[in-house]
Amino acid sequence: MQDLTLEVSLKPFCNLDDAATLATCAEALRQWDHLARHASRVSLLLWASDGSEILDYTGDLDTEMEWARYVGNSNSHLDIPSDPEKKSLHSRSYLYRPDARPITYRRLAAIVRAWREAASAAPATQGKPFRVGLAFDPGGEFAPSDFKYKRHREICLSDTMGKASFVCCYGILNADTRRYAAYPDGIPQDTGIGTFLGRQFRHLATDTGLDYLWLSNGFGFGMETWLTIGPLFDGTIFTAAVDPQKARDTRDRILRFWHDLRAELPPSIGIETRGTNLGTATDLASDATPLRELYEGGFDFAPPPNSPWAAINGDFGIELAGYMSRLAELPPNRTGFPFRYYLHDPWWLNSPWLDRYEGQPHDIYLPLATARIASDGRIQTADTLNLLSIDDSHGHMPETVPNQSTPHLLRAWAERPDSPGPLVWLYPFDEIHDAMFGESPAPERLFHTDWFIREAINDGFPINTVISTRAFDALATAQHAQHSLAGRILVSPAPLDTASEQRLLNWIDHGGDLIVYGPLDTAPVLRTRLGLAAAAPLSGNMIVDTSPPPPP
């Protein structure tokens, strides 16, 4: 295990003196020491607020900061029809304890120091690298935010939880005259959020001892990172199909954010990401999210882990399909990828291990059975483990959770795949990017690429291994494909072009087994071999008769 990241809010530290703060950190590390002893490095991700503590920082450590001292929605933007009195957690927030008051940035720095001191003394972590990160969330769930919703609503381009409720990574700030650590004279007009966030975080990291920035809830990967809709898809019409330039323009705005952010953060400050709820091709179709260019752009960030939403909506298909689609390729010099597990929710009054999962470990074993095949044929699996979070909505750290979940985490980690599964998803990572940003995008085909596999997994399709077409071609060139994938069945979306069709034909002609899904309008040879004829597409509700024809 290259890294174990413990995610935690500030709730366990409310109104504690320095000695009690240190003791709380030590107790948390003791609870998870059976995992920590297997990690080469241990990290601590602080969910201090909603990211507004970064945006608002003036450079004065004695200034008060708002923090995530609530349960429920701290910035509600939707009326809940079933809650006219606005008492539910989705309509409002409640203090998690009546004496929870704002803290200062100096107190935040003291908590960071306490974690470092505890890690240097704990048997499972002493002598190991230890990092502390801070999360930036684009939404308003976790703490009230004047910056996002009063002073600079112009950067809230996303309607994820109501109108203008999420900050978009390519938002542009209007000028203001308030003092900020990085802008003592105020924000200049038309400052990109990437520049502002990066420069502010650099100052805060220096002053409080932080090592890395976590971009939460899809921030950095488009506009609508929870939903299947976006600036290029309204649920009915794919805009890029009629206006290809809009896809390229949207892509460039996302890339501009990353250039701006990384320009402000030195290489010593890491960037880690949560990513979207969806898959690579789906995000391309709806948001023009250029994951290939982000991976290869020199931005030096960790690839996104699996989405935690399966615990909420039970959609393990989209969790696993999205996960595999993102790890079909990896950023340079990465040989593994993160796995993230949802133990507690420090904001929404639930603890998935205890309630949503009911103590059942399926969402540990399923994602940790996922693997990718590299261009040299090696199997690569998860190499970092994130635990969200080790405290609950009350700031408690019930010992039953590490006691019950740790054996499953250790077993699933030890039993990660060492060879491809029987079914291998041949994922067209390059082709979907080329198609989306070319002259004739086919966003509906891209959407189907992910969504069909998502549905198949939910219906029991046992697929756990992915290989990109780029890696597959490298194996084929080295004449290793048949050996590395011997006895495996390739599962491929229908070819997008002639070269993609020829790749599949070569595999078949050398004795390989293949499952193809999707329309074969661009694969005439494959269509002929299958004995199929092109026909007008069907749309809408219909009855499909699968009964066999009567005998002659």
mmCIF file of C-alpha atoms in Angstrom, residues 34-35 361 364-369 404-417:
data_model
loop_
_atom_site.group_PDB
_atom_site.id
_atom_site.type_symbol
_atom_site.label_atom_id
_atom_site.label_comp_id
_atom_site.label_asym_id
_atom_site.label_seq_id
_atom_site.Cartn_x
_atom_site.Cartn_y
_atom_site.Cartn_z
ATOM 1 C CA HIS A 34 -3.627 -2.362 11.522
ATOM 2 C CA LEU A 35 -4.033 -0.654 8.153
ATOM 3 C CA PRO A 361 -18.392 -5.467 2.752
ATOM 4 C CA ILE A 364 -14.969 -3.136 -0.506
ATOM 5 C CA TYR A 365 -14.505 -6.368 -2.461
ATOM 6 C CA LEU A 366 -16.116 -5.205 -5.719
ATOM 7 C CA PRO A 367 -13.960 -2.128 -6.434
ATOM 8 C CA LEU A 368 -10.792 -3.749 -5.069
ATOM 9 C CA ALA A 369 -11.310 -6.594 -7.562
ATOM 10 C CA GLN A 404 -15.376 -4.560 11.783
ATOM 11 C CA SER A 405 -14.181 -3.059 8.487
ATOM 12 C CA THR A 406 -10.407 -3.490 8.826
ATOM 13 C CA PRO A 407 -10.354 -7.292 8.352
ATOM 14 C CA HIS A 408 -12.314 -6.945 5.121
ATOM 15 C CA LEU A 409 -10.122 -4.117 3.871
ATOM 16 C CA LEU A 410 -6.983 -6.130 4.590
ATOM 17 C CA ARG A 411 -8.326 -9.272 2.962
ATOM 18 C CA ALA A 412 -9.601 -7.483 -0.152
ATOM 19 C CA TRP A 413 -6.286 -5.655 -0.427
ATOM 20 C CA ALA A 414 -4.316 -8.888 -0.181
ATOM 21 C CA GLU A 415 -6.561 -10.537 -2.783
ATOM 22 C CA ARG A 416 -6.390 -7.829 -5.465
ATOM 23 C CA PRO A 417 -6.186 -9.344 -8.956
#
